[in-house]
Short mmCIF file of C-alpha atoms in Angstrom, two decimals:
data_model
loop_
_atom_site.label_atom_id
_atom_site.label_comp_id
_atom_site.label_asym_id
_atom_site.label_seq_id
_atom_site.Cartn_x
_atom_site.Cartn_y
_atom_site.Cartn_z
CA MET X 1 -173.52 168.21 -102.31
CA SER X 2 -170.35 168.52 -104.40
CA LYS X 3 -167.56 166.20 -103.35
CA LEU X 4 -164.26 164.72 -104.49
CA THR X 5 -164.15 161.60 -106.60
CA ASN X 6 -162.22 158.53 -105.48
CA ALA X 7 -159.41 159.50 -107.86
CA GLN X 8 -159.21 163.00 -106.41
CA MET X 9 -159.07 161.65 -102.86
CA ALA X 10 -156.29 159.28 -103.93
CA TRP X 11 -154.44 162.17 -105.60
CA ARG X 12 -154.60 164.25 -102.42
CA ALA X 13 -153.30 161.38 -100.27
CA ALA X 14 -150.42 160.79 -102.71
CA GLN X 15 -149.16 164.34 -102.21
CA ASP X 16 -148.19 163.52 -98.61
CA ILE X 17 -146.04 160.47 -99.41
CA ALA X 18 -142.32 161.21 -99.17
CA ASP X 19 -139.83 160.14 -101.82
CA GLY X 20 -138.50 156.66 -101.04
CA ALA X 21 -141.21 155.87 -98.48
CA TYR X 22 -142.23 152.25 -98.01
CA VAL X 23 -146.01 152.19 -98.47
CA ASN X 24 -148.82 149.65 -98.22
CA LEU X 25 -152.10 150.51 -99.96
CA GLY X 26 -155.33 148.89 -98.82
CA ILE X 27 -157.63 146.84 -101.02
CA GLY X 28 -160.03 148.89 -103.15
CA PHE X 29 -159.70 152.50 -104.12
CA PRO X 30 -156.69 153.20 -101.84
CA GLU X 31 -154.75 151.26 -104.51
CA MET X 32 -155.32 154.27 -106.79
CA VAL X 33 -152.86 156.32 -104.71
CA ALA X 34 -149.99 154.66 -106.61
CA GLN X 35 -151.15 156.34 -109.85
CA PHE X 36 -150.67 159.88 -108.52
CA GLN X 37 -147.14 160.13 -107.17
CA PRO X 38 -145.82 163.68 -107.56
CA ALA X 39 -143.09 164.29 -110.13
CA GLY X 40 -139.65 163.57 -108.73
CA ARG X 41 -140.91 161.18 -106.06
CA GLN X 42 -141.01 157.40 -106.12
CA ALA X 43 -142.45 155.41 -103.25
CA VAL X 44 -141.68 151.71 -102.75
CA PHE X 45 -145.00 149.86 -102.65
CA HIS X 46 -145.45 146.75 -100.54
CA THR X 47 -148.20 144.15 -100.78
CA GLU X 48 -148.65 141.73 -97.90
CA ASN X 49 -148.97 138.72 -100.18
CA GLY X 50 -145.29 139.10 -101.03
CA ILE X 51 -144.05 141.79 -103.44
CA LEU X 52 -141.93 144.86 -102.75
CA ASN X 53 -141.54 147.64 -105.35
CA PHE X 54 -144.35 146.73 -107.71
CA GLY X 55 -145.45 149.11 -110.43
CA SER X 56 -148.61 150.06 -112.29
CA ALA X 57 -151.23 147.68 -113.62
CA PRO X 58 -150.33 145.97 -116.92
CA ALA X 59 -152.23 146.68 -120.12
CA LYS X 60 -155.40 144.67 -120.55
CA GLY X 61 -154.57 141.28 -122.01
CA GLU X 62 -150.96 141.41 -120.79
CA GLU X 63 -151.64 140.40 -117.18
CA ASP X 64 -149.54 137.71 -115.51
CA TRP X 65 -151.96 136.27 -112.96
CA ASP X 66 -149.10 134.80 -110.95
CA MET X 67 -148.14 138.41 -110.20
CA ILE X 68 -150.93 140.03 -108.19
CA ASN X 69 -151.36 142.29 -105.18
CA ALA X 70 -153.35 141.48 -102.04
CA GLY X 71 -156.52 142.63 -103.79
CA LYS X 72 -155.95 140.00 -106.51
CA LYS X 73 -155.24 142.69 -109.12
CA ALA X 74 -152.44 142.19 -111.64
CA VAL X 75 -149.34 144.35 -111.17
CA THR X 76 -146.02 144.93 -112.91
CA LEU X 77 -142.57 145.05 -111.35
CA LEU X 78 -140.11 147.93 -111.09
CA PRO X 79 -136.32 147.47 -111.18
CA GLY X 80 -135.15 146.00 -107.88
CA ALA X 81 -138.51 144.41 -107.04
CA SER X 82 -138.45 141.33 -104.82
CA PHE X 83 -140.71 138.43 -103.86
CA PHE X 84 -141.06 136.81 -100.44
CA ASN X 85 -143.42 134.60 -98.47
CA HIS X 86 -146.13 135.69 -96.07
CA SER X 87 -144.02 135.28 -92.96
CA ASP X 88 -141.32 137.59 -94.33
CA SER X 89 -143.94 140.06 -95.52
CA PHE X 90 -145.57 140.27 -92.11
CA SER X 91 -142.17 140.51 -90.45
CA MET X 92 -141.72 143.69 -92.48
CA VAL X 93 -145.14 144.93 -91.35
CA ARG X 94 -144.86 143.97 -87.68
CA GLY X 95 -141.24 145.02 -87.50
CA GLY X 96 -142.10 148.64 -88.21
CA HIS X 97 -140.46 148.79 -91.65
CA LEU X 98 -143.42 150.43 -93.44
CA ASP X 99 -143.55 154.21 -93.39
CA VAL X 100 -147.19 154.54 -94.37
CA ALA X 101 -150.33 152.40 -94.62
CA ILE X 102 -153.31 153.93 -96.44
CA LEU X 103 -156.58 152.07 -95.94
CA GLY X 104 -160.29 152.36 -96.60
CA THR X 105 -162.80 152.27 -93.77
CA TYR X 106 -166.39 151.98 -92.61
CA GLU X 107 -165.85 154.20 -89.56
CA VAL X 108 -163.11 156.27 -87.95
CA ALA X 109 -163.47 157.50 -84.37
CA GLU X 110 -162.13 160.80 -83.07
CA ASN X 111 -159.69 158.88 -80.85
CA GLY X 112 -158.12 157.24 -83.93
CA ASP X 113 -159.92 153.89 -83.70
CA LEU X 114 -160.48 152.25 -87.10
CA ALA X 115 -163.29 149.92 -88.21
CA ASN X 116 -162.68 148.71 -91.76
CA TRP X 117 -164.07 145.19 -91.81
CA SER X 118 -167.47 143.69 -91.23
CA THR X 119 -169.05 140.44 -90.08
CA GLY X 120 -171.94 141.10 -92.47
CA GLY X 121 -172.53 139.65 -95.92
CA LYS X 122 -170.99 142.54 -97.88
CA GLY X 123 -167.50 143.96 -98.12
CA ILE X 124 -164.36 142.36 -96.71
CA PRO X 125 -165.55 139.42 -94.56
CA GLY X 126 -162.45 139.15 -92.37
CA ILE X 127 -159.92 141.42 -90.76
CA GLY X 128 -157.10 140.14 -92.99
CA GLY X 129 -153.74 141.90 -92.73
CA ALA X 130 -155.22 145.27 -91.74
CA MET X 131 -154.86 144.53 -88.02
CA ASP X 132 -151.11 144.10 -88.49
CA LEU X 133 -150.76 147.06 -90.84
CA VAL X 134 -152.42 149.61 -88.57
CA HIS X 135 -150.09 148.82 -85.70
CA GLY X 136 -146.95 148.09 -87.71
CA ALA X 137 -146.81 151.08 -90.04
CA LYS X 138 -145.26 154.29 -88.75
CA ARG X 139 -148.18 156.34 -90.09
CA VAL X 140 -151.74 155.22 -90.81
CA ALA X 141 -154.03 157.25 -93.05
CA VAL X 142 -157.55 156.58 -94.25
CA LEU X 143 -159.34 157.29 -97.53
CA THR X 144 -163.13 157.39 -97.28
CA GLU X 145 -166.34 159.02 -98.33
CA HIS X 146 -167.32 161.49 -95.62
CA VAL X 147 -170.75 159.89 -95.21
CA THR X 148 -172.36 156.53 -95.97
CA LYS X 149 -174.75 155.95 -98.87
CA ASP X 150 -177.52 156.64 -96.36
CA GLY X 151 -175.98 159.99 -95.44
CA LYS X 152 -174.75 158.90 -92.02
CA PRO X 153 -171.35 160.12 -90.75
CA LYS X 154 -168.36 157.82 -91.18
CA LEU X 155 -166.30 160.04 -88.88
CA VAL X 156 -167.79 159.33 -85.48
CA LYS X 157 -167.27 159.80 -81.78
CA ARG X 158 -166.86 156.06 -81.18
CA CYS X 159 -166.92 153.13 -83.62
CA SER X 160 -170.04 150.96 -83.56
CA LEU X 161 -168.60 148.30 -85.91
CA PRO X 162 -165.89 145.70 -85.14
CA VAL X 163 -162.65 147.59 -84.55
CA THR X 164 -159.54 146.84 -86.62
CA GLY X 165 -157.13 148.87 -84.47
CA LEU X 166 -157.23 151.20 -81.48
CA GLY X 167 -155.89 154.75 -81.66
CA CYS X 168 -154.01 154.05 -84.89
CA VAL X 169 -155.25 156.60 -87.46
CA THR X 170 -153.49 159.97 -87.70
CA ARG X 171 -155.00 161.50 -90.87
CA VAL X 172 -158.26 161.05 -92.81
CA TYR X 173 -158.74 162.05 -96.44
CA THR X 174 -162.45 162.28 -97.17
CA SER X 175 -164.57 163.37 -100.10
CA LEU X 176 -165.07 166.71 -98.31
CA ALA X 177 -162.03 167.40 -96.15
CA VAL X 178 -158.60 166.50 -94.81
CA ILE X 179 -158.76 165.89 -91.07
CA ASP X 180 -155.99 165.05 -88.60
CA ILE X 181 -156.52 163.13 -85.38
CA GLU X 182 -154.66 164.81 -82.54
CA ASN X 183 -155.18 164.35 -78.80
CA GLU X 184 -158.24 162.18 -79.56
CA ARG X 185 -159.95 164.96 -81.51
CA PHE X 186 -160.75 165.60 -85.18
CA VAL X 187 -158.72 168.63 -86.32
CA LEU X 188 -159.86 170.18 -89.60
CA ARG X 189 -156.94 170.98 -91.92
CA GLU X 190 -158.57 171.39 -95.35
CA LYS X 191 -162.13 171.55 -96.65
CA LEU X 192 -163.86 172.12 -99.96
CA ALA X 193 -164.12 175.85 -100.62
CA THR X 194 -167.77 175.42 -101.60
CA MET X 195 -168.69 174.08 -98.16
CA SER X 196 -168.98 176.03 -94.93
CA VAL X 197 -167.57 174.77 -91.66
CA GLU X 198 -171.13 174.51 -90.36
CA GLU X 199 -172.18 172.30 -93.30
CA LEU X 200 -169.16 170.07 -92.79
CA GLN X 201 -169.84 169.78 -89.07
CA SER X 202 -173.45 168.76 -89.77
CA VAL X 203 -172.25 165.62 -91.61
CA THR X 204 -169.50 164.77 -89.11
CA GLY X 205 -170.36 162.60 -86.12
CA ALA X 206 -168.00 164.29 -83.64
CA GLU X 207 -166.91 167.86 -82.98
CA LEU X 208 -164.34 169.35 -85.34
CA VAL X 209 -161.48 171.34 -83.84
CA LEU X 210 -160.99 174.49 -85.94
CA PRO X 211 -157.44 175.87 -86.15
CA ALA X 212 -156.83 179.37 -87.47
CA ASP X 213 -155.26 178.22 -90.73
CA ILE X 214 -157.84 175.94 -92.40
CA LEU X 215 -156.92 175.58 -96.08
CA ASP X 216 -159.07 175.05 -99.16
CA LEU X 217 -159.00 171.44 -100.34
CA THR X 218 -157.80 171.93 -103.90
CA VAL X 219 -157.35 169.03 -106.34
CA PRO X 220 -157.07 168.74 -110.14
CA GLU X 221 -159.81 167.49 -112.43
CA LEU X 222 -159.15 163.78 -112.90
#
């Protein structure tokens, strides 16, 4: 099955970020979204460990390891960047000052529930700041493979894993499609042109609502 790469998913998510938006990017490949801002737009990126308006990663060998994001990756600063402690950072999150949070996930339910942490031995072992982000940000989007490594749907009717937030997700960018969550249903907006609706439905764990104007999911080679 042909599918988008992580970079292509990140590129597609970046196209929906407005100029000047305050954005938090989740640990892992959601951090790649910052690399693909459209020309003429500049988001203000927030990391919950205490930086606002950080820039791209420094060149290898030029890292300052006192300057990292929440995923412990080195970052640079843009003009006007600021530092603050955890309590101030989470006041920004909980106070509704973030426009967008873009996170990874294990499962997303059709009612917008998100499960992106696990009590198992792999992955992120605790819920971290995600619980605050999904209910503090004005919009919550998810980047994810459409299916697990075992081929099981990650978009499901109800989450079976520990839930991070209830009814919080509004859009999902997958390796096969762009799907909105509206009225507790998955609404298909874009899909790969090489895949039929029937094929997409067969790897989705809940019914897809099919509007009249489904677009081709078109991304550049990256």
